[in-house]
mmCIF file of C-alpha atoms in Angstrom:
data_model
loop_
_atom_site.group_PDB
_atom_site.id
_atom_site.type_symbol
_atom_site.label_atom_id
_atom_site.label_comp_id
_atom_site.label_asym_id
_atom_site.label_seq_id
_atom_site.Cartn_x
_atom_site.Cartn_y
_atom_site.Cartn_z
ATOM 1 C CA UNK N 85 4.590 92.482 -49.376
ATOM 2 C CA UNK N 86 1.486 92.023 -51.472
ATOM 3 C CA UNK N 87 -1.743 91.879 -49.816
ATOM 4 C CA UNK N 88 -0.405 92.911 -46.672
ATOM 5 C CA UNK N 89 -2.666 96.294 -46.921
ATOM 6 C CA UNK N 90 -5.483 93.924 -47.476
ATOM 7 C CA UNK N 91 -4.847 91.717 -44.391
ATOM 8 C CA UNK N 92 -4.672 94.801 -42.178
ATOM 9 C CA UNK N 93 -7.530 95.921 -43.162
ATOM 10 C CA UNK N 94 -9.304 92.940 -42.275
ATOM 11 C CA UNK N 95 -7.971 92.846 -39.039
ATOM 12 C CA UNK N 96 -8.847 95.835 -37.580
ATOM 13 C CA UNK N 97 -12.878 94.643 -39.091
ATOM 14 C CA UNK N 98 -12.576 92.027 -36.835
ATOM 15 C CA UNK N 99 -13.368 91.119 -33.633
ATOM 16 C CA UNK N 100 -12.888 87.062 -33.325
ATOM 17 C CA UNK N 101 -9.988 85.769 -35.240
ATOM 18 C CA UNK N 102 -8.666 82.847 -35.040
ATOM 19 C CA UNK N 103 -5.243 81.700 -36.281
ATOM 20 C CA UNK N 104 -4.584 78.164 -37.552
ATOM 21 C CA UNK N 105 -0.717 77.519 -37.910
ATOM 22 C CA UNK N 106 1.311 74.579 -38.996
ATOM 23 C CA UNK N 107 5.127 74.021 -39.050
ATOM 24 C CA UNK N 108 5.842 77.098 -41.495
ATOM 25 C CA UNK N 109 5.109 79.540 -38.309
ATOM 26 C CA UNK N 110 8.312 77.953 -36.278
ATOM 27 C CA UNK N 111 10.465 77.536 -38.934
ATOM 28 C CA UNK N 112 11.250 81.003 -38.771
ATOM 29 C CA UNK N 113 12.468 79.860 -35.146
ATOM 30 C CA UNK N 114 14.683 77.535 -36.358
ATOM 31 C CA UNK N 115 12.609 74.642 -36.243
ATOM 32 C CA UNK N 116 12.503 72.145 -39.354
ATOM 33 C CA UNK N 117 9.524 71.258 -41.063
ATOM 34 C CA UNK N 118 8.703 67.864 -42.814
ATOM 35 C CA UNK N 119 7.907 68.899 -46.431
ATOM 36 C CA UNK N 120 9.800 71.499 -47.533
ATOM 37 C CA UNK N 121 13.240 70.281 -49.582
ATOM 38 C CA UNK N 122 15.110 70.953 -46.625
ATOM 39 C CA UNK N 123 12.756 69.298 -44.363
ATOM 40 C CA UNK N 124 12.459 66.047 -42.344
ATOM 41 C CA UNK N 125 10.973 63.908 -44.864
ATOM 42 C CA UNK N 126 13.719 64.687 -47.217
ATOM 43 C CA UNK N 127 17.000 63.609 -44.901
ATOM 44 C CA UNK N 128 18.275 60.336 -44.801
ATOM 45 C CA UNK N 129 17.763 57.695 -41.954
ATOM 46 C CA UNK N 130 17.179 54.024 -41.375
ATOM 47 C CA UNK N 131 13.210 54.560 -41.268
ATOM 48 C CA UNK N 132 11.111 57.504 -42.804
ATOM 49 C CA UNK N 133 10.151 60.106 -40.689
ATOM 50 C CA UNK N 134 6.474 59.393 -40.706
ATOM 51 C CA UNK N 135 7.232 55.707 -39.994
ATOM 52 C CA UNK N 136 9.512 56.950 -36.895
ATOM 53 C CA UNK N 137 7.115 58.985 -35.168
ATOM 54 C CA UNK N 138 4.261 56.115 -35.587
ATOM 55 C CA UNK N 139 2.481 54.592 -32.633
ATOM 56 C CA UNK N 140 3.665 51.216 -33.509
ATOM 57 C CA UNK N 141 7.551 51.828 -33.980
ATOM 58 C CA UNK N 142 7.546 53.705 -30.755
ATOM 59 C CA UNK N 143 6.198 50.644 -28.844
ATOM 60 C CA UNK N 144 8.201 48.138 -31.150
ATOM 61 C CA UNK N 145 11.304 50.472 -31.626
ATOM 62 C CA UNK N 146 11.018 52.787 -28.560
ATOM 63 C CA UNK N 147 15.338 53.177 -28.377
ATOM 64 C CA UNK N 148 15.217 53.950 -32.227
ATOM 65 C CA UNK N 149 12.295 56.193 -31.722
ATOM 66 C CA UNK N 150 13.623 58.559 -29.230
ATOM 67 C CA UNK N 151 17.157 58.523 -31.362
ATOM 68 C CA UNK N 152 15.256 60.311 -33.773
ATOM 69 C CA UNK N 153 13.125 62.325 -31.761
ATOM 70 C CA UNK N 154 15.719 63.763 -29.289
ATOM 71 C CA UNK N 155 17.851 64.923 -32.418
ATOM 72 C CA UNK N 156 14.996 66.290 -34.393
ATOM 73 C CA UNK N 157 11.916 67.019 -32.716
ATOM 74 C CA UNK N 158 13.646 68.550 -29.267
ATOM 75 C CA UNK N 159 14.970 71.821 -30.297
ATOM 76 C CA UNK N 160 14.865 73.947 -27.029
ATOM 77 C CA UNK N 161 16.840 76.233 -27.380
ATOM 78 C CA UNK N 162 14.541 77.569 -30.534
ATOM 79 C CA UNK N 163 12.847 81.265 -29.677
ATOM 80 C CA UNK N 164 9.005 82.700 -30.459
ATOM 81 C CA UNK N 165 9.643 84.916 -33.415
ATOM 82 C CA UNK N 166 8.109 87.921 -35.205
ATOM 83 C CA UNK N 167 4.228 85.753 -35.734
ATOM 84 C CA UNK N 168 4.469 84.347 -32.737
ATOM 85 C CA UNK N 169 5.009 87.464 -30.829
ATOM 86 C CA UNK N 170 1.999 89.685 -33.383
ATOM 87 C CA UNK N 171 -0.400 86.703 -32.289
ATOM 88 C CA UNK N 172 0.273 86.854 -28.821
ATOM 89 C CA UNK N 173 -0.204 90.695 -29.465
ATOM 90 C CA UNK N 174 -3.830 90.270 -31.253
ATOM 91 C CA UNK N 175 -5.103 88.008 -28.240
ATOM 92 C CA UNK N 176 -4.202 91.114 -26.096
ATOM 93 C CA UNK N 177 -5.651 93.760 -27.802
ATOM 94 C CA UNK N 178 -8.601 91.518 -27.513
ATOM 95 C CA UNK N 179 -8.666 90.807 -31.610
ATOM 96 C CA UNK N 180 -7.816 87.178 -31.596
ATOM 97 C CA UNK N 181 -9.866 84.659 -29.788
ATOM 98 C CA UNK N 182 -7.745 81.371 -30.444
ATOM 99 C CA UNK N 183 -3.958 79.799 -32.035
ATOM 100 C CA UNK N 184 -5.324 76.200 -33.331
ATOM 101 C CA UNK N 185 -1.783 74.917 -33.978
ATOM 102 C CA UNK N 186 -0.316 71.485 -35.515
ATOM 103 C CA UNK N 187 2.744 72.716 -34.081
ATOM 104 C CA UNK N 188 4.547 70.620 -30.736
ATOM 105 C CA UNK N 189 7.081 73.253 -29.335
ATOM 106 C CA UNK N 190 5.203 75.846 -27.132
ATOM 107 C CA UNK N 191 6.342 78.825 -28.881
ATOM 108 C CA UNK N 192 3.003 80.233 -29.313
ATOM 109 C CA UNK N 193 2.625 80.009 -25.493
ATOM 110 C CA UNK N 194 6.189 80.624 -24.884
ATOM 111 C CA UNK N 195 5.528 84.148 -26.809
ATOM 112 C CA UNK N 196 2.874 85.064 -24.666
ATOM 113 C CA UNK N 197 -0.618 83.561 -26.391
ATOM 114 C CA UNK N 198 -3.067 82.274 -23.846
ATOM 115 C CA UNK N 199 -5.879 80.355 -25.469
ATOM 116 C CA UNK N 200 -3.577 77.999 -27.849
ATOM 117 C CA UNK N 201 -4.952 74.633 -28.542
ATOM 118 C CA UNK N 202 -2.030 72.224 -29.321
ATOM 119 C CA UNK N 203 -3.890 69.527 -32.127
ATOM 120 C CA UNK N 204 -0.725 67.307 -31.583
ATOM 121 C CA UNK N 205 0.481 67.862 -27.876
ATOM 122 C CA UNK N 206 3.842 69.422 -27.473
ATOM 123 C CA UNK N 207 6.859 68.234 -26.368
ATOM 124 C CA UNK N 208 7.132 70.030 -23.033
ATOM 125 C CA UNK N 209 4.727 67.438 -22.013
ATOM 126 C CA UNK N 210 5.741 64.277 -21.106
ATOM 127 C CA UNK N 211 3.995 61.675 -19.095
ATOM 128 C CA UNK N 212 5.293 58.011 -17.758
ATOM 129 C CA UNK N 213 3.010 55.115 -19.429
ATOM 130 C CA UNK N 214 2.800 53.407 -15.609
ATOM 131 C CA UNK N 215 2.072 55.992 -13.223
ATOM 132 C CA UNK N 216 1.416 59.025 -15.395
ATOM 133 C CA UNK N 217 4.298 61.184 -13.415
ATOM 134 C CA UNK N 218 4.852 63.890 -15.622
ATOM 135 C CA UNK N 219 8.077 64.503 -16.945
ATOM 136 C CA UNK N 220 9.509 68.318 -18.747
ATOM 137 C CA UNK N 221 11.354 68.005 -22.072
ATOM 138 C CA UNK N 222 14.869 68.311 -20.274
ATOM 139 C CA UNK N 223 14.440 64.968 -18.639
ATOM 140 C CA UNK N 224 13.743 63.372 -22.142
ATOM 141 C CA UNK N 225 16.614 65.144 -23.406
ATOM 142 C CA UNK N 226 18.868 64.578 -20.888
ATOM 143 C CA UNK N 227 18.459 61.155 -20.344
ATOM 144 C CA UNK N 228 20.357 58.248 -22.100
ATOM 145 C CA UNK N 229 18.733 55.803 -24.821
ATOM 146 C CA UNK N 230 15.067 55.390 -23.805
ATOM 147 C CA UNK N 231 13.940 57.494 -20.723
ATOM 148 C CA UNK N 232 12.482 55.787 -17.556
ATOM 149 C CA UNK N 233 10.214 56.944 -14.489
ATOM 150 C CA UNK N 234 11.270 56.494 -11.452
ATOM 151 C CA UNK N 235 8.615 53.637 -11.155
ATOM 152 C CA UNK N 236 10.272 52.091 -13.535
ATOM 153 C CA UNK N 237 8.095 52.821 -16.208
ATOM 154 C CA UNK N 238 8.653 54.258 -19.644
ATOM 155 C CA UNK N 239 7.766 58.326 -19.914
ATOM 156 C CA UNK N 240 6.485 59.076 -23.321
ATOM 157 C CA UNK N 241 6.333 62.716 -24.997
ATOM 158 C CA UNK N 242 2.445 64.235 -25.060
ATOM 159 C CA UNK N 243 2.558 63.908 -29.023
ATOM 160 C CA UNK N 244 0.207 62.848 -31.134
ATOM 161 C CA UNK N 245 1.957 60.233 -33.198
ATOM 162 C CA UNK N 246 0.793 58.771 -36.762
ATOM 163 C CA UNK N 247 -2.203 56.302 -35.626
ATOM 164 C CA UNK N 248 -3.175 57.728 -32.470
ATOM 165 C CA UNK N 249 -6.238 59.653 -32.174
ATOM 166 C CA UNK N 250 -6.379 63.967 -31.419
ATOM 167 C CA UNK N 251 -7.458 64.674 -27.812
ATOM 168 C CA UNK N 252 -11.106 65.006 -27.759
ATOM 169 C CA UNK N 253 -11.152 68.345 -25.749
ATOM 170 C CA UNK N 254 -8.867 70.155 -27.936
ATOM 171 C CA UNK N 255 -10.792 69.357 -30.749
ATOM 172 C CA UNK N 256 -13.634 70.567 -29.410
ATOM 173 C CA UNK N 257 -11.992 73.695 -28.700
ATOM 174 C CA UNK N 258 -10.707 74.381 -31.690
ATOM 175 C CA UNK N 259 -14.027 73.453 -33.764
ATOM 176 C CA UNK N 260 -15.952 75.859 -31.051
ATOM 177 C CA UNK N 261 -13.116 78.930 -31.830
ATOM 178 C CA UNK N 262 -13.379 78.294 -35.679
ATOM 179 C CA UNK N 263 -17.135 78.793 -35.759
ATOM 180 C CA UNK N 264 -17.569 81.275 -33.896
ATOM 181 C CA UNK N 265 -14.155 82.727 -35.763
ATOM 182 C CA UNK N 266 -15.109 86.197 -38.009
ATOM 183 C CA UNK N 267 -11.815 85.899 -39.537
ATOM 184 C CA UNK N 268 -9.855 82.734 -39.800
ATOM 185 C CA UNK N 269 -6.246 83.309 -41.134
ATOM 186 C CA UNK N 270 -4.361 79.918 -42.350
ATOM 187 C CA UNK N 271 -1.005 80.347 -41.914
ATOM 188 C CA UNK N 272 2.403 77.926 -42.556
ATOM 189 C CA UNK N 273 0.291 74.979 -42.918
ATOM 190 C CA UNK N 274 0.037 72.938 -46.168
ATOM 191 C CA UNK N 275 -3.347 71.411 -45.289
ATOM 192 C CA UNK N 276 -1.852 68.007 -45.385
ATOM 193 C CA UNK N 277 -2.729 66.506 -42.682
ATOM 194 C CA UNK N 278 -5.637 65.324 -41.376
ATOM 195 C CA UNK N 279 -7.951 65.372 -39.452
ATOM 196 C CA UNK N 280 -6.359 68.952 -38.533
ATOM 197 C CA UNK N 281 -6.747 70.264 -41.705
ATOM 198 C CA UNK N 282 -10.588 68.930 -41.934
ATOM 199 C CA UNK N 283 -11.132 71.540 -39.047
ATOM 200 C CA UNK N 284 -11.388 74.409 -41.660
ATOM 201 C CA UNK N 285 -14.475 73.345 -42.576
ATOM 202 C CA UNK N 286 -16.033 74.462 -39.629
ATOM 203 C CA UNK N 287 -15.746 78.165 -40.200
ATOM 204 C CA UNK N 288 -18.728 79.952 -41.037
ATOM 205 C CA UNK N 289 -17.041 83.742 -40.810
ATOM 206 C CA UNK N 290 -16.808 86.894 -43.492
ATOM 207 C CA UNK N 291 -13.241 86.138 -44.346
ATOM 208 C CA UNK N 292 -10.490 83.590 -44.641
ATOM 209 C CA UNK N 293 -6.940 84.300 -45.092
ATOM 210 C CA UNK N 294 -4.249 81.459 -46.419
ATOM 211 C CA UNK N 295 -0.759 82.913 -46.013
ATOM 212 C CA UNK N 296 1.579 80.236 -47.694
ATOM 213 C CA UNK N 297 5.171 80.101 -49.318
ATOM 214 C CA UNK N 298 3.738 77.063 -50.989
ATOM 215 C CA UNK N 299 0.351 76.267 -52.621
ATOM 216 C CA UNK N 300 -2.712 74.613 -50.467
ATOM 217 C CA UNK N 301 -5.906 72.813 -51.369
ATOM 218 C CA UNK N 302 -7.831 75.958 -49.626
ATOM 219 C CA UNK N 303 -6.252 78.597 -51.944
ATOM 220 C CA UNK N 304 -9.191 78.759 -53.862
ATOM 221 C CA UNK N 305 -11.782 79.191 -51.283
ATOM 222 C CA UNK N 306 -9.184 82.361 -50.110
ATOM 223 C CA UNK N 307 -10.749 85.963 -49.672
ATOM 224 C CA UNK N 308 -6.921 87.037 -49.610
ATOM 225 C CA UNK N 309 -3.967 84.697 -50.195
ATOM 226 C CA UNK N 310 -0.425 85.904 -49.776
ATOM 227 C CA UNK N 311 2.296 83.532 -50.626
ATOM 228 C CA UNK N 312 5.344 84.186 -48.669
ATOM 229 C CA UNK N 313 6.738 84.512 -45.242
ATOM 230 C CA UNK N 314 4.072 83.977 -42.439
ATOM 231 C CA UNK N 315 6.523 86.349 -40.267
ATOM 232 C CA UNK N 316 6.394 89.116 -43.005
ATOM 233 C CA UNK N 317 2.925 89.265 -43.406
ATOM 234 C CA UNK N 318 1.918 89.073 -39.786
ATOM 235 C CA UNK N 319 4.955 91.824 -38.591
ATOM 236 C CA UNK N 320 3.149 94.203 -41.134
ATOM 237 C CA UNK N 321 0.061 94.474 -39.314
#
């Protein structure tokens, strides 16, 4: 693959790299995206996606809500693959720092990465509104129409949803990993969505990587862009 070489090179320069990922990292698990042809936003239901997984059609449409989101966002059966595993791998040899992922499945934990901050929760999280019992995705996917607590009260999954606000402490996790970052590599993220994507900005470092099957606004700001498979480039290294 072109510009692997490249990308190996600037690896081994490195000594603080950080990865950011989006949904083109776990797709190679198995796991849809949204944008992609094949992806969320382009299937048929009663309610687009991004209206589904709002804050205000999960409290005004909470059965409807979890319809959708125990058919497409609980997939666990789905398995780290090739990047998952070659980031967990960099964080051991001491290379990589940080995973700032948009991603909500714990594969990048699941494959063995330790410092992994989760911009939009994860769905092995999930706490009761009432009493704040926590709850692991089995429950939620297990359980019939919307899932209750014990107390009575309604669990919901640790997700960000549209209109809801990123978890202070993560962000500030992530910003402090990108500037200190020498090498931040983009990968499997279209830069769509914000304010995740905004945290680029904060990297100061000697390189930045995009590796993309599609194009992204920070293409042109790239020391090295490879356009393909995020697996293929990272299992080269």
């Amino acid at each position: 693959m072109e510009g692997v070489e490249k990308l190996k090179e600037l690896v081994e320069q490195s000594q603080r790299i950080v990865f950011f990922g989006g949904a083109g990292v776990s797709t190679e698990s198995g796991i849809p995206d949204f944008r992609s042809t094949d992806g969320l936003y382009h299937q048929q239901w009663r309610y687009p996606p991004e209206m589904i997984l709002s804050h205000t059609f999960y409290q005004n449409n909470t059965e409807e809500f979890y319809r959708f989101y125990k058919e497409k966002m609980l997939i666990l059966d789905a398995k780290p693959n090739v990047a998952h595993k070659k980031l967990a791998q960099l964080e051991a040899e001491g290379k990589l720092t940080a995973v700032v992922t948009q991603n909500i499945d714990g594969l990048h934990q699941a494959a063995g990465s330790k410092t992994v901050y989760e911009l939009h929760g994860s769905v092995l999280r999930n706490y009761c509104t009432k009493c704040g019992a926590f709850y692991d995705a089995k429950y939620i996917q297990d359980s019939q129409g919307v899932p209750h607590c014990t107390c009575g009260g309604v669990i919901k999954p640790d997700v960000v949803l549209y209109e809801e606000g990123l978890d202070d402490q993560v962000i500030r996790g992530a910003v402090r990993a990108i500037s200190r970052a020498d090498l931040l590599i983009i990968g499997g993220t279209s830069l769509a969505v914000y304010p995740a994507a905004g945290l680029i900005d904060y990297f100061s470092g000697s390189a930045l990587v995009v590796i993309n099957k599609a194009p992204t606004p920070r293409d042109s700001q790239a020391d090295l862009l490879i356009q393909g498979s995020i697996g293929e480039a990272l299992s080269g290294l």
